Amino acid sequence: MLSRTADNLFWIARYMERAETMARLLEVGSRIAMLPSAHGYRNEWDSLLRASGTADGFARKYGDSVQRNIESYLFFDRDNPSSVASCITAARENGRIVRTALTTQVWDALNSAFQELRALEREPRSALELSRLTEWTMRNSALVRGAIDATLLRNGGWDFLNIGYYLERADNTARLMDVKYYVLLPRADFVGSGLDNYQWTTLLRSMSAHRAFHWAYGGEVTAAKIADFLILNRQCPRSLMTCICGVQSHLDRLAADYGRETEAQAQARALRAALEGLTVEEVFDEGLHEFLSRTIRSAADLTSTIHDSYLSGGLR
């Protein structure tokens, strides 16, 4: 497979997953914003901008973090490369470039999402409920992912798409958790409080993982259980462990196809081994924010290695 084609497929997946994450962040913000404010709390919407890595761009364009402006910036604003609109447009453009590598069903799902997005952009902003926008994004993301899983040949292109999905999802799971623990809790004595548990439950709901969590753990919702579920539990489809195992599995398939391994396989195995030897107590001892920041950097390093090994024409 040409590296340029592989690169476009890889980024279709990353853009679609990123669009879904922006929608989930907006849902977290809207739920948390309904809580009564208290002395010492930071602005919840400002927290989302920081976690999504878009705070500087927003501040340059809008200044103060007003909810309506943040919703527009994270969903519609083309000046924000991580907005839902920018990501879906970029995914559809990448799909157009590699149209012959996609099935009709995958292309139709991408193109339909783009056309519906244009229709949404023509509607008055005041007529668009945030819940409608977030549900629309998650539905279209699921349609594209379903078409990929149901219709694409299991060749190198399918592997690059899945590597893109898993890497983006690992990054996003870490960022969503970081919103909760590092930014939203104003003081250490809030840990274990009713507010703390409500925020954790909100996070689970925003990741569509609330019911799955109760199936897996039951009983009381605690920070330790949720951290274990979202970081170490292989049954959780969005956990860091599931994502890293997925990346390694598809990299191993590529190694078999190409007839040799690269540094990417070794790096993915090291990441998986580090997670397998970890307990949630050790994560809290290190500091959840510090652990998540380190994970985000590790995912970025692995992405860079995969790019050098497969997507830039480095593998001959």
PDB file of C-alpha atoms in Angstrom:
ATOM      1  CA  MET A   1       0.000   0.000   0.000  1.00  0.00           C
ATOM      2  CA  LEU A   2       1.251   3.492  -0.852  1.00  0.00           C
ATOM      3  CA  SER A   3       2.261   5.455   2.257  1.00  0.00           C
ATOM      4  CA  ARG A   4       0.136   8.387   1.081  1.00  0.00           C
ATOM      5  CA  THR A   5      -2.964   6.170   0.972  1.00  0.00           C
ATOM      6  CA  ALA A   6      -2.142   4.709   4.382  1.00  0.00           C
ATOM      7  CA  ASP A   7      -1.719   8.229   5.791  1.00  0.00           C
ATOM      8  CA  ASN A   8      -5.121   9.348   4.469  1.00  0.00           C
ATOM      9  CA  LEU A   9      -6.852   6.264   5.891  1.00  0.00           C
ATOM     10  CA  PHE A  10      -5.101   6.721   9.246  1.00  0.00           C
ATOM     11  CA  TRP A  11      -6.331  10.320   9.452  1.00  0.00           C
ATOM     12  CA  ILE A  12      -9.907   9.547   8.386  1.00  0.00           C
ATOM     13  CA  ALA A  13     -10.172   7.461  11.556  1.00  0.00           C
ATOM     14  CA  ARG A  14      -8.448  10.024  13.757  1.00  0.00           C
ATOM     15  CA  TYR A  15     -10.629  12.885  12.533  1.00  0.00           C
ATOM     16  CA  MET A  16     -13.871  10.946  13.034  1.00  0.00           C
ATOM     17  CA  GLU A  17     -12.862   9.835  16.521  1.00  0.00           C
ATOM     18  CA  ARG A  18     -11.776  13.395  17.375  1.00  0.00           C
ATOM     19  CA  ALA A  19     -15.111  14.799  16.206  1.00  0.00           C
ATOM     20  CA  GLU A  20     -16.883  12.348  18.511  1.00  0.00           C
ATOM     21  CA  THR A  21     -14.664  13.366  21.422  1.00  0.00           C
ATOM     22  CA  MET A  22     -15.438  17.056  20.908  1.00  0.00           C
ATOM     23  CA  ALA A  23     -19.136  16.153  21.077  1.00  0.00           C
ATOM     24  CA  ARG A  24     -18.570  14.146  24.257  1.00  0.00           C
ATOM     25  CA  LEU A  25     -16.633  17.042  25.822  1.00  0.00           C
ATOM     26  CA  LEU A  26     -19.529  19.366  25.061  1.00  0.00           C
ATOM     27  CA  GLU A  27     -21.894  16.896  26.696  1.00  0.00           C
ATOM     28  CA  VAL A  28     -19.695  16.743  29.808  1.00  0.00           C
ATOM     29  CA  GLY A  29     -19.670  20.541  29.935  1.00  0.00           C
ATOM     30  CA  SER A  30     -23.423  20.876  29.617  1.00  0.00           C
ATOM     31  CA  ARG A  31     -24.046  18.301  32.362  1.00  0.00           C
ATOM     32  CA  ILE A  32     -21.454  19.744  34.758  1.00  0.00           C
ATOM     33  CA  ALA A  33     -22.691  23.298  34.117  1.00  0.00           C
ATOM     34  CA  MET A  34     -26.097  22.305  35.509  1.00  0.00           C
ATOM     35  CA  LEU A  35     -24.527  21.747  38.947  1.00  0.00           C
ATOM     36  CA  PRO A  36     -24.774  24.634  41.417  1.00  0.00           C
ATOM     37  CA  SER A  37     -21.590  26.659  41.566  1.00  0.00           C
ATOM     38  CA  ALA A  38     -19.594  26.949  44.777  1.00  0.00           C
ATOM     39  CA  HIS A  39     -16.842  29.198  46.071  1.00  0.00           C
ATOM     40  CA  GLY A  40     -13.462  28.266  44.707  1.00  0.00           C
ATOM     41  CA  TYR A  41     -14.669  26.369  41.641  1.00  0.00           C
ATOM     42  CA  ARG A  42     -13.021  27.005  38.338  1.00  0.00           C
ATOM     43  CA  ASN A  43     -15.055  27.715  35.237  1.00  0.00           C
ATOM     44  CA  GLU A  44     -16.186  24.268  33.992  1.00  0.00           C
ATOM     45  CA  TRP A  45     -16.204  25.347  30.358  1.00  0.00           C
ATOM     46  CA  ASP A  46     -12.711  26.734  30.678  1.00  0.00           C
ATOM     47  CA  SER A  47     -11.739  23.290  31.976  1.00  0.00           C
ATOM     48  CA  LEU A  48     -12.989  21.673  28.786  1.00  0.00           C
ATOM     49  CA  LEU A  49     -10.979  24.040  26.618  1.00  0.00           C
ATOM     50  CA  ARG A  50      -7.843  23.218  28.564  1.00  0.00           C
ATOM     51  CA  ALA A  51      -8.432  19.478  28.394  1.00  0.00           C
ATOM     52  CA  SER A  52      -9.120  19.584  24.647  1.00  0.00           C
ATOM     53  CA  GLY A  53      -5.958  21.592  23.993  1.00  0.00           C
ATOM     54  CA  THR A  54      -7.937  24.432  22.368  1.00  0.00           C
ATOM     55  CA  ALA A  55      -7.765  27.029  25.153  1.00  0.00           C
ATOM     56  CA  ASP A  56      -5.151  29.262  23.509  1.00  0.00           C
ATOM     57  CA  GLY A  57      -6.940  29.373  20.160  1.00  0.00           C
ATOM     58  CA  PHE A  58     -10.250  30.166  21.828  1.00  0.00           C
ATOM     59  CA  ALA A  59      -8.736  32.920  23.981  1.00  0.00           C
ATOM     60  CA  ARG A  60      -7.193  34.593  20.936  1.00  0.00           C
ATOM     61  CA  LYS A  61     -10.527  34.628  19.108  1.00  0.00           C
ATOM     62  CA  TYR A  62     -13.139  35.140  21.842  1.00  0.00           C
ATOM     63  CA  GLY A  63     -11.452  36.117  25.102  1.00  0.00           C
ATOM     64  CA  ASP A  64     -13.688  35.162  28.028  1.00  0.00           C
ATOM     65  CA  SER A  65     -15.008  31.585  28.155  1.00  0.00           C
ATOM     66  CA  VAL A  66     -18.723  32.115  27.560  1.00  0.00           C
ATOM     67  CA  GLN A  67     -20.728  28.899  27.078  1.00  0.00           C
ATOM     68  CA  ARG A  68     -22.330  29.848  23.774  1.00  0.00           C
ATOM     69  CA  ASN A  69     -18.985  30.878  22.256  1.00  0.00           C
ATOM     70  CA  ILE A  70     -17.335  27.668  23.457  1.00  0.00           C
ATOM     71  CA  GLU A  71     -20.097  25.556  21.937  1.00  0.00           C
ATOM     72  CA  SER A  72     -19.650  27.347  18.612  1.00  0.00           C
ATOM     73  CA  TYR A  73     -15.860  27.093  18.780  1.00  0.00           C
ATOM     74  CA  LEU A  74     -15.829  23.358  19.565  1.00  0.00           C
ATOM     75  CA  PHE A  75     -18.565  22.445  17.092  1.00  0.00           C
ATOM     76  CA  PHE A  76     -18.796  24.848  14.138  1.00  0.00           C
ATOM     77  CA  ASP A  77     -15.666  26.988  14.057  1.00  0.00           C
ATOM     78  CA  ARG A  78     -13.452  26.220  11.035  1.00  0.00           C
ATOM     79  CA  ASP A  79     -10.635  28.255  12.622  1.00  0.00           C
ATOM     80  CA  ASN A  80     -10.445  25.502  15.250  1.00  0.00           C
ATOM     81  CA  PRO A  81      -8.815  22.481  13.564  1.00  0.00           C
ATOM     82  CA  SER A  82     -10.244  20.209  16.279  1.00  0.00           C
ATOM     83  CA  SER A  83     -13.868  21.369  15.972  1.00  0.00           C
ATOM     84  CA  VAL A  84     -16.496  18.842  14.918  1.00  0.00           C
ATOM     85  CA  ALA A  85     -17.030  20.713  11.643  1.00  0.00           C
ATOM     86  CA  SER A  86     -13.293  20.842  10.850  1.00  0.00           C
ATOM     87  CA  CYS A  87     -12.779  17.160  11.692  1.00  0.00           C
ATOM     88  CA  ILE A  88     -15.721  15.861   9.647  1.00  0.00           C
ATOM     89  CA  THR A  89     -14.741  18.055   6.700  1.00  0.00           C
ATOM     90  CA  ALA A  90     -11.141  16.810   6.888  1.00  0.00           C
ATOM     91  CA  ALA A  91     -12.235  13.165   7.196  1.00  0.00           C
ATOM     92  CA  ARG A  92     -14.488  13.490   4.154  1.00  0.00           C
ATOM     93  CA  GLU A  93     -11.688  15.189   2.158  1.00  0.00           C
ATOM     94  CA  ASN A  94      -9.243  12.418   3.072  1.00  0.00           C
ATOM     95  CA  GLY A  95     -11.898   9.896   2.056  1.00  0.00           C
ATOM     96  CA  ARG A  96     -12.375  11.637  -1.299  1.00  0.00           C
ATOM     97  CA  ILE A  97      -8.633  11.414  -1.978  1.00  0.00           C
ATOM     98  CA  VAL A  98      -8.572   7.644  -1.302  1.00  0.00           C
ATOM     99  CA  ARG A  99     -12.089   6.967  -2.618  1.00  0.00           C
ATOM    100  CA  THR A 100     -10.953   3.784  -4.438  1.00  0.00           C
ATOM    101  CA  ALA A 101      -9.623   2.319  -1.162  1.00  0.00           C
ATOM    102  CA  LEU A 102     -13.048   2.628   0.490  1.00  0.00           C
ATOM    103  CA  THR A 103     -16.264   0.703  -0.010  1.00  0.00           C
ATOM    104  CA  THR A 104     -19.403   2.477  -1.211  1.00  0.00           C
ATOM    105  CA  GLN A 105     -20.880   2.164   2.280  1.00  0.00           C
ATOM    106  CA  VAL A 106     -17.913   3.850   3.982  1.00  0.00           C
ATOM    107  CA  TRP A 107     -17.815   6.677   1.445  1.00  0.00           C
ATOM    108  CA  ASP A 108     -21.594   7.188   1.698  1.00  0.00           C
ATOM    109  CA  ALA A 109     -21.364   7.410   5.491  1.00  0.00           C
ATOM    110  CA  LEU A 110     -18.548   9.990   5.278  1.00  0.00           C
ATOM    111  CA  ASN A 111     -20.207  12.030   2.547  1.00  0.00           C
ATOM    112  CA  SER A 112     -23.644  11.959   4.191  1.00  0.00           C
ATOM    113  CA  ALA A 113     -22.152  13.257   7.455  1.00  0.00           C
ATOM    114  CA  PHE A 114     -20.507  16.110   5.537  1.00  0.00           C
ATOM    115  CA  GLN A 115     -23.706  17.026   3.653  1.00  0.00           C
ATOM    116  CA  GLU A 116     -25.788  16.952   6.845  1.00  0.00           C
ATOM    117  CA  LEU A 117     -23.159  19.129   8.539  1.00  0.00           C
ATOM    118  CA  ARG A 118     -23.557  21.741   5.795  1.00  0.00           C
ATOM    119  CA  ALA A 119     -27.313  21.667   6.342  1.00  0.00           C
ATOM    120  CA  LEU A 120     -26.801  22.205  10.083  1.00  0.00           C
ATOM    121  CA  GLU A 121     -24.526  25.160   9.379  1.00  0.00           C
ATOM    122  CA  ARG A 122     -27.309  26.837   7.406  1.00  0.00           C
ATOM    123  CA  GLU A 123     -29.760  26.635  10.325  1.00  0.00           C
ATOM    124  CA  PRO A 124     -29.982  29.517  12.817  1.00  0.00           C
ATOM    125  CA  ARG A 125     -27.701  28.804  15.768  1.00  0.00           C
ATOM    126  CA  SER A 126     -30.542  29.628  18.178  1.00  0.00           C
ATOM    127  CA  ALA A 127     -32.596  26.750  16.725  1.00  0.00           C
ATOM    128  CA  LEU A 128     -29.912  24.138  17.435  1.00  0.00           C
ATOM    129  CA  GLU A 129     -29.991  22.456  20.842  1.00  0.00           C
ATOM    130  CA  LEU A 130     -26.597  21.265  22.055  1.00  0.00           C
ATOM    131  CA  SER A 131     -27.984  17.785  22.744  1.00  0.00           C
ATOM    132  CA  ARG A 132     -29.094  17.519  19.106  1.00  0.00           C
ATOM    133  CA  LEU A 133     -25.585  18.427  17.904  1.00  0.00           C
ATOM    134  CA  THR A 134     -23.802  15.973  20.189  1.00  0.00           C
ATOM    135  CA  GLU A 135     -26.185  13.107  19.398  1.00  0.00           C
ATOM    136  CA  TRP A 136     -25.876  13.829  15.670  1.00  0.00           C
ATOM    137  CA  THR A 137     -22.072  13.693  15.880  1.00  0.00           C
ATOM    138  CA  MET A 138     -21.972  10.434  17.823  1.00  0.00           C
ATOM    139  CA  ARG A 139     -24.522   8.821  15.504  1.00  0.00           C
ATOM    140  CA  ASN A 140     -22.562   9.700  12.366  1.00  0.00           C
ATOM    141  CA  SER A 141     -19.284   8.633  13.938  1.00  0.00           C
ATOM    142  CA  ALA A 142     -20.872   5.265  14.719  1.00  0.00           C
ATOM    143  CA  LEU A 143     -22.212   4.946  11.170  1.00  0.00           C
ATOM    144  CA  VAL A 144     -18.757   5.468   9.650  1.00  0.00           C
ATOM    145  CA  ARG A 145     -17.143   3.072  12.116  1.00  0.00           C
ATOM    146  CA  GLY A 146     -19.852   0.470  11.483  1.00  0.00           C
ATOM    147  CA  ALA A 147     -19.438   0.707   7.710  1.00  0.00           C
ATOM    148  CA  ILE A 148     -15.674   0.251   8.088  1.00  0.00           C
ATOM    149  CA  ASP A 149     -16.047  -2.805  10.313  1.00  0.00           C
ATOM    150  CA  ALA A 150     -18.806  -4.387   8.230  1.00  0.00           C
ATOM    151  CA  THR A 151     -17.613  -3.844   4.667  1.00  0.00           C
ATOM    152  CA  LEU A 152     -13.858  -3.256   4.358  1.00  0.00           C
ATOM    153  CA  LEU A 153     -11.420  -5.961   3.353  1.00  0.00           C
ATOM    154  CA  ARG A 154      -9.140  -6.958   6.235  1.00  0.00           C
ATOM    155  CA  ASN A 155      -6.002  -5.687   4.529  1.00  0.00           C
ATOM    156  CA  GLY A 156      -3.403  -3.047   5.381  1.00  0.00           C
ATOM    157  CA  GLY A 157      -5.886  -0.218   4.865  1.00  0.00           C
ATOM    158  CA  TRP A 158      -8.195  -1.654   7.511  1.00  0.00           C
ATOM    159  CA  ASP A 159      -5.210  -1.914   9.876  1.00  0.00           C
ATOM    160  CA  PHE A 160      -4.215   1.724   9.374  1.00  0.00           C
ATOM    161  CA  LEU A 161      -7.807   2.859   9.956  1.00  0.00           C
ATOM    162  CA  ASN A 162      -7.982   0.910  13.210  1.00  0.00           C
ATOM    163  CA  ILE A 163      -4.579   2.121  14.401  1.00  0.00           C
ATOM    164  CA  GLY A 164      -5.873   5.666  13.858  1.00  0.00           C
ATOM    165  CA  TYR A 165      -9.047   4.945  15.815  1.00  0.00           C
ATOM    166  CA  TYR A 166      -7.253   3.305  18.744  1.00  0.00           C
ATOM    167  CA  LEU A 167      -4.536   5.958  19.076  1.00  0.00           C
ATOM    168  CA  GLU A 168      -7.040   8.807  18.949  1.00  0.00           C
ATOM    169  CA  ARG A 169      -9.328   7.055  21.425  1.00  0.00           C
ATOM    170  CA  ALA A 170      -6.456   6.463  23.889  1.00  0.00           C
ATOM    171  CA  ASP A 171      -5.546  10.134  23.704  1.00  0.00           C
ATOM    172  CA  ASN A 172      -9.176  11.177  24.137  1.00  0.00           C
ATOM    173  CA  THR A 173      -9.930   8.847  27.051  1.00  0.00           C
ATOM    174  CA  ALA A 174      -6.954  10.325  28.878  1.00  0.00           C
ATOM    175  CA  ARG A 175      -8.116  13.881  28.116  1.00  0.00           C
ATOM    176  CA  LEU A 176     -11.701  13.215  29.218  1.00  0.00           C
ATOM    177  CA  MET A 177     -10.467  11.756  32.514  1.00  0.00           C
ATOM    178  CA  ASP A 178      -8.173  14.724  32.963  1.00  0.00           C
ATOM    179  CA  VAL A 179     -11.156  17.080  32.742  1.00  0.00           C
ATOM    180  CA  LYS A 180     -12.682  15.398  35.756  1.00  0.00           C
ATOM    181  CA  TYR A 181      -9.852  14.822  38.130  1.00  0.00           C
ATOM    182  CA  TYR A 182      -7.363  17.582  37.506  1.00  0.00           C
ATOM    183  CA  VAL A 183      -9.567  20.490  36.535  1.00  0.00           C
ATOM    184  CA  LEU A 184     -13.013  20.142  38.033  1.00  0.00           C
ATOM    185  CA  LEU A 185     -12.188  19.351  41.641  1.00  0.00           C
ATOM    186  CA  PRO A 186     -11.176  22.588  43.357  1.00  0.00           C
ATOM    187  CA  ARG A 187      -9.769  21.112  46.569  1.00  0.00           C
ATOM    188  CA  ALA A 188      -8.511  17.754  47.809  1.00  0.00           C
ATOM    189  CA  ASP A 189     -11.228  17.585  50.492  1.00  0.00           C
ATOM    190  CA  PHE A 190     -13.860  17.261  47.720  1.00  0.00           C
ATOM    191  CA  VAL A 191     -12.518  13.783  46.896  1.00  0.00           C
ATOM    192  CA  GLY A 192     -15.128  11.161  47.810  1.00  0.00           C
ATOM    193  CA  SER A 193     -17.866  13.793  48.264  1.00  0.00           C
ATOM    194  CA  GLY A 194     -21.293  13.688  46.598  1.00  0.00           C
ATOM    195  CA  LEU A 195     -20.062  16.221  44.048  1.00  0.00           C
ATOM    196  CA  ASP A 196     -17.016  14.066  43.308  1.00  0.00           C
ATOM    197  CA  ASN A 197     -19.163  10.967  42.696  1.00  0.00           C
ATOM    198  CA  TYR A 198     -21.650  12.915  40.568  1.00  0.00           C
ATOM    199  CA  GLN A 199     -18.853  14.211  38.349  1.00  0.00           C
ATOM    200  CA  TRP A 200     -17.416  10.716  37.921  1.00  0.00           C
ATOM    201  CA  THR A 201     -20.867   9.390  36.980  1.00  0.00           C
ATOM    202  CA  THR A 202     -21.281  12.252  34.497  1.00  0.00           C
ATOM    203  CA  LEU A 203     -17.972  11.325  32.939  1.00  0.00           C
ATOM    204  CA  LEU A 204     -19.074   7.708  32.554  1.00  0.00           C
ATOM    205  CA  ARG A 205     -22.356   8.779  30.937  1.00  0.00           C
ATOM    206  CA  SER A 206     -20.561  11.102  28.521  1.00  0.00           C
ATOM    207  CA  MET A 207     -18.438   8.137  27.397  1.00  0.00           C
ATOM    208  CA  SER A 208     -21.531   5.914  27.029  1.00  0.00           C
ATOM    209  CA  ALA A 209     -19.927   3.656  29.635  1.00  0.00           C
ATOM    210  CA  HIS A 210     -22.267   4.065  32.601  1.00  0.00           C
ATOM    211  CA  ARG A 211     -24.169   0.806  32.157  1.00  0.00           C
ATOM    212  CA  ALA A 212     -21.054  -1.154  31.154  1.00  0.00           C
ATOM    213  CA  PHE A 213     -19.335   0.053  34.332  1.00  0.00           C
ATOM    214  CA  HIS A 214     -22.173  -1.212  36.518  1.00  0.00           C
ATOM    215  CA  TRP A 215     -22.165  -4.550  34.713  1.00  0.00           C
ATOM    216  CA  ALA A 216     -18.436  -4.880  35.365  1.00  0.00           C
ATOM    217  CA  TYR A 217     -18.242  -3.561  38.951  1.00  0.00           C
ATOM    218  CA  GLY A 218     -21.710  -2.972  40.426  1.00  0.00           C
ATOM    219  CA  GLY A 219     -22.212  -1.337  43.811  1.00  0.00           C
ATOM    220  CA  GLU A 220     -20.939   2.072  44.739  1.00  0.00           C
ATOM    221  CA  VAL A 221     -19.330   4.375  42.189  1.00  0.00           C
ATOM    222  CA  THR A 222     -15.837   5.351  43.340  1.00  0.00           C
ATOM    223  CA  ALA A 223     -12.913   7.114  41.735  1.00  0.00           C
ATOM    224  CA  ALA A 224     -10.714   4.018  42.086  1.00  0.00           C
ATOM    225  CA  LYS A 225     -13.250   1.757  40.342  1.00  0.00           C
ATOM    226  CA  ILE A 226     -13.775   4.185  37.467  1.00  0.00           C
ATOM    227  CA  ALA A 227     -10.058   4.783  37.036  1.00  0.00           C
ATOM    228  CA  ASP A 228      -9.503   1.021  36.958  1.00  0.00           C
ATOM    229  CA  PHE A 229     -12.321   0.644  34.398  1.00  0.00           C
ATOM    230  CA  LEU A 230     -11.105   3.419  32.073  1.00  0.00           C
ATOM    231  CA  ILE A 231      -7.383   2.708  32.367  1.00  0.00           C
ATOM    232  CA  LEU A 232      -6.795  -0.994  32.988  1.00  0.00           C
ATOM    233  CA  ASN A 233      -9.963  -2.988  32.228  1.00  0.00           C
ATOM    234  CA  ARG A 234      -9.752  -4.913  28.936  1.00  0.00           C
ATOM    235  CA  GLN A 235     -13.562  -5.253  28.870  1.00  0.00           C
ATOM    236  CA  CYS A 236     -14.011  -1.497  28.535  1.00  0.00           C
ATOM    237  CA  PRO A 237     -13.965  -0.515  24.826  1.00  0.00           C
ATOM    238  CA  ARG A 238     -12.538   2.926  25.592  1.00  0.00           C
ATOM    239  CA  SER A 239      -9.942   1.941  28.224  1.00  0.00           C
ATOM    240  CA  LEU A 240      -6.295   2.781  27.674  1.00  0.00           C
ATOM    241  CA  MET A 241      -5.470  -0.941  27.928  1.00  0.00           C
ATOM    242  CA  THR A 242      -7.981  -1.862  25.189  1.00  0.00           C
ATOM    243  CA  CYS A 243      -6.671   0.903  22.913  1.00  0.00           C
ATOM    244  CA  ILE A 244      -2.997   0.010  23.313  1.00  0.00           C
ATOM    245  CA  CYS A 245      -3.731  -3.706  22.831  1.00  0.00           C
ATOM    246  CA  GLY A 246      -5.658  -2.782  19.663  1.00  0.00           C
ATOM    247  CA  VAL A 247      -2.781  -0.703  18.298  1.00  0.00           C
ATOM    248  CA  GLN A 248      -0.299  -3.497  18.996  1.00  0.00           C
ATOM    249  CA  SER A 249      -2.543  -6.114  17.357  1.00  0.00           C
ATOM    250  CA  HIS A 250      -2.868  -4.136  14.134  1.00  0.00           C
ATOM    251  CA  LEU A 251       0.827  -3.238  14.103  1.00  0.00           C
ATOM    252  CA  ASP A 252       1.621  -6.958  14.411  1.00  0.00           C
ATOM    253  CA  ARG A 253      -0.653  -7.634  11.417  1.00  0.00           C
ATOM    254  CA  LEU A 254       1.238  -4.994   9.435  1.00  0.00           C
ATOM    255  CA  ALA A 255       4.580  -6.538  10.453  1.00  0.00           C
ATOM    256  CA  ALA A 256       3.367  -9.880   9.109  1.00  0.00           C
ATOM    257  CA  ASP A 257       2.192  -8.262   5.842  1.00  0.00           C
ATOM    258  CA  TYR A 258       5.415  -6.290   5.323  1.00  0.00           C
ATOM    259  CA  GLY A 259       7.623  -9.183   6.415  1.00  0.00           C
ATOM    260  CA  ARG A 260       9.460  -7.237   9.088  1.00  0.00           C
ATOM    261  CA  GLU A 261       8.955  -5.233  12.238  1.00  0.00           C
ATOM    262  CA  THR A 262       9.754  -1.602  12.918  1.00  0.00           C
ATOM    263  CA  GLU A 263      10.374   0.421  16.056  1.00  0.00           C
ATOM    264  CA  ALA A 264       6.599   0.959  16.253  1.00  0.00           C
ATOM    265  CA  GLN A 265       5.930  -2.666  17.252  1.00  0.00           C
ATOM    266  CA  ALA A 266       8.517  -2.532  20.052  1.00  0.00           C
ATOM    267  CA  GLN A 267       7.152   0.777  21.310  1.00  0.00           C
ATOM    268  CA  ALA A 268       3.554  -0.526  21.379  1.00  0.00           C
ATOM    269  CA  ARG A 269       4.632  -3.668  23.256  1.00  0.00           C
ATOM    270  CA  ALA A 270       6.479  -1.569  25.834  1.00  0.00           C
ATOM    271  CA  LEU A 271       3.386   0.576  26.395  1.00  0.00           C
ATOM    272  CA  ARG A 272       1.212  -2.506  26.831  1.00  0.00           C
ATOM    273  CA  ALA A 273       3.689  -4.122  29.229  1.00  0.00           C
ATOM    274  CA  ALA A 274       3.787  -0.957  31.335  1.00  0.00           C
ATOM    275  CA  LEU A 275      -0.013  -0.953  31.646  1.00  0.00           C
ATOM    276  CA  GLU A 276      -0.164  -4.684  32.413  1.00  0.00           C
ATOM    277  CA  GLY A 277       2.231  -4.237  35.332  1.00  0.00           C
ATOM    278  CA  LEU A 278       0.246  -1.342  36.780  1.00  0.00           C
ATOM    279  CA  THR A 279      -2.381  -1.100  39.538  1.00  0.00           C
ATOM    280  CA  VAL A 280      -4.843   1.722  40.065  1.00  0.00           C
ATOM    281  CA  GLU A 281      -3.196   2.409  43.456  1.00  0.00           C
ATOM    282  CA  GLU A 282       0.097   3.041  41.668  1.00  0.00           C
ATOM    283  CA  VAL A 283      -1.688   5.409  39.262  1.00  0.00           C
ATOM    284  CA  PHE A 284      -3.026   7.459  42.187  1.00  0.00           C
ATOM    285  CA  ASP A 285       0.376   7.370  43.918  1.00  0.00           C
ATOM    286  CA  GLU A 286       1.937   8.915  40.824  1.00  0.00           C
ATOM    287  CA  GLY A 287      -0.962  11.380  40.525  1.00  0.00           C
ATOM    288  CA  LEU A 288      -3.783  10.835  38.046  1.00  0.00           C
ATOM    289  CA  HIS A 289      -3.065  14.022  36.133  1.00  0.00           C
ATOM    290  CA  GLU A 290       0.631  13.211  35.915  1.00  0.00           C
ATOM    291  CA  PHE A 291      -0.114   9.660  34.754  1.00  0.00           C
ATOM    292  CA  LEU A 292      -2.591  10.855  32.108  1.00  0.00           C
ATOM    293  CA  SER A 293      -0.213  13.544  30.856  1.00  0.00           C
ATOM    294  CA  ARG A 294       2.522  10.925  30.522  1.00  0.00           C
ATOM    295  CA  THR A 295       0.130   8.631  28.637  1.00  0.00           C
ATOM    296  CA  ILE A 296      -0.844  11.410  26.217  1.00  0.00           C
ATOM    297  CA  ARG A 297       2.858  12.038  25.521  1.00  0.00           C
ATOM    298  CA  SER A 298       3.498   8.308  25.002  1.00  0.00           C
ATOM    299  CA  ALA A 299       0.602   8.065  22.517  1.00  0.00           C
ATOM    300  CA  ALA A 300       1.998  11.068  20.650  1.00  0.00           C
ATOM    301  CA  ASP A 301       5.467   9.477  20.546  1.00  0.00           C
ATOM    302  CA  LEU A 302       4.008   6.243  19.174  1.00  0.00           C
ATOM    303  CA  THR A 303       2.093   8.198  16.542  1.00  0.00           C
ATOM    304  CA  SER A 304       5.316   9.891  15.489  1.00  0.00           C
ATOM    305  CA  THR A 305       7.098   6.533  15.217  1.00  0.00           C
ATOM    306  CA  ILE A 306       4.248   5.038  13.158  1.00  0.00           C
ATOM    307  CA  HIS A 307       4.367   8.058  10.876  1.00  0.00           C
ATOM    308  CA  ASP A 308       8.114   7.693  10.353  1.00  0.00           C
ATOM    309  CA  SER A 309       7.847   3.922   9.871  1.00  0.00           C
ATOM    310  CA  TYR A 310       4.794   3.622   7.609  1.00  0.00           C
ATOM    311  CA  LEU A 311       3.142   6.897   6.642  1.00  0.00           C
ATOM    312  CA  SER A 312       6.048   8.981   5.357  1.00  0.00           C
ATOM    313  CA  GLY A 313       7.437   6.408   2.961  1.00  0.00           C
ATOM    314  CA  GLY A 314      10.192   5.376   5.357  1.00  0.00           C
ATOM    315  CA  LEU A 315       9.545   1.626   5.003  1.00  0.00           C
ATOM    316  CA  ARG A 316      10.989   0.359   1.714  1.00  0.00           C
TER     317      ARG A 316
END
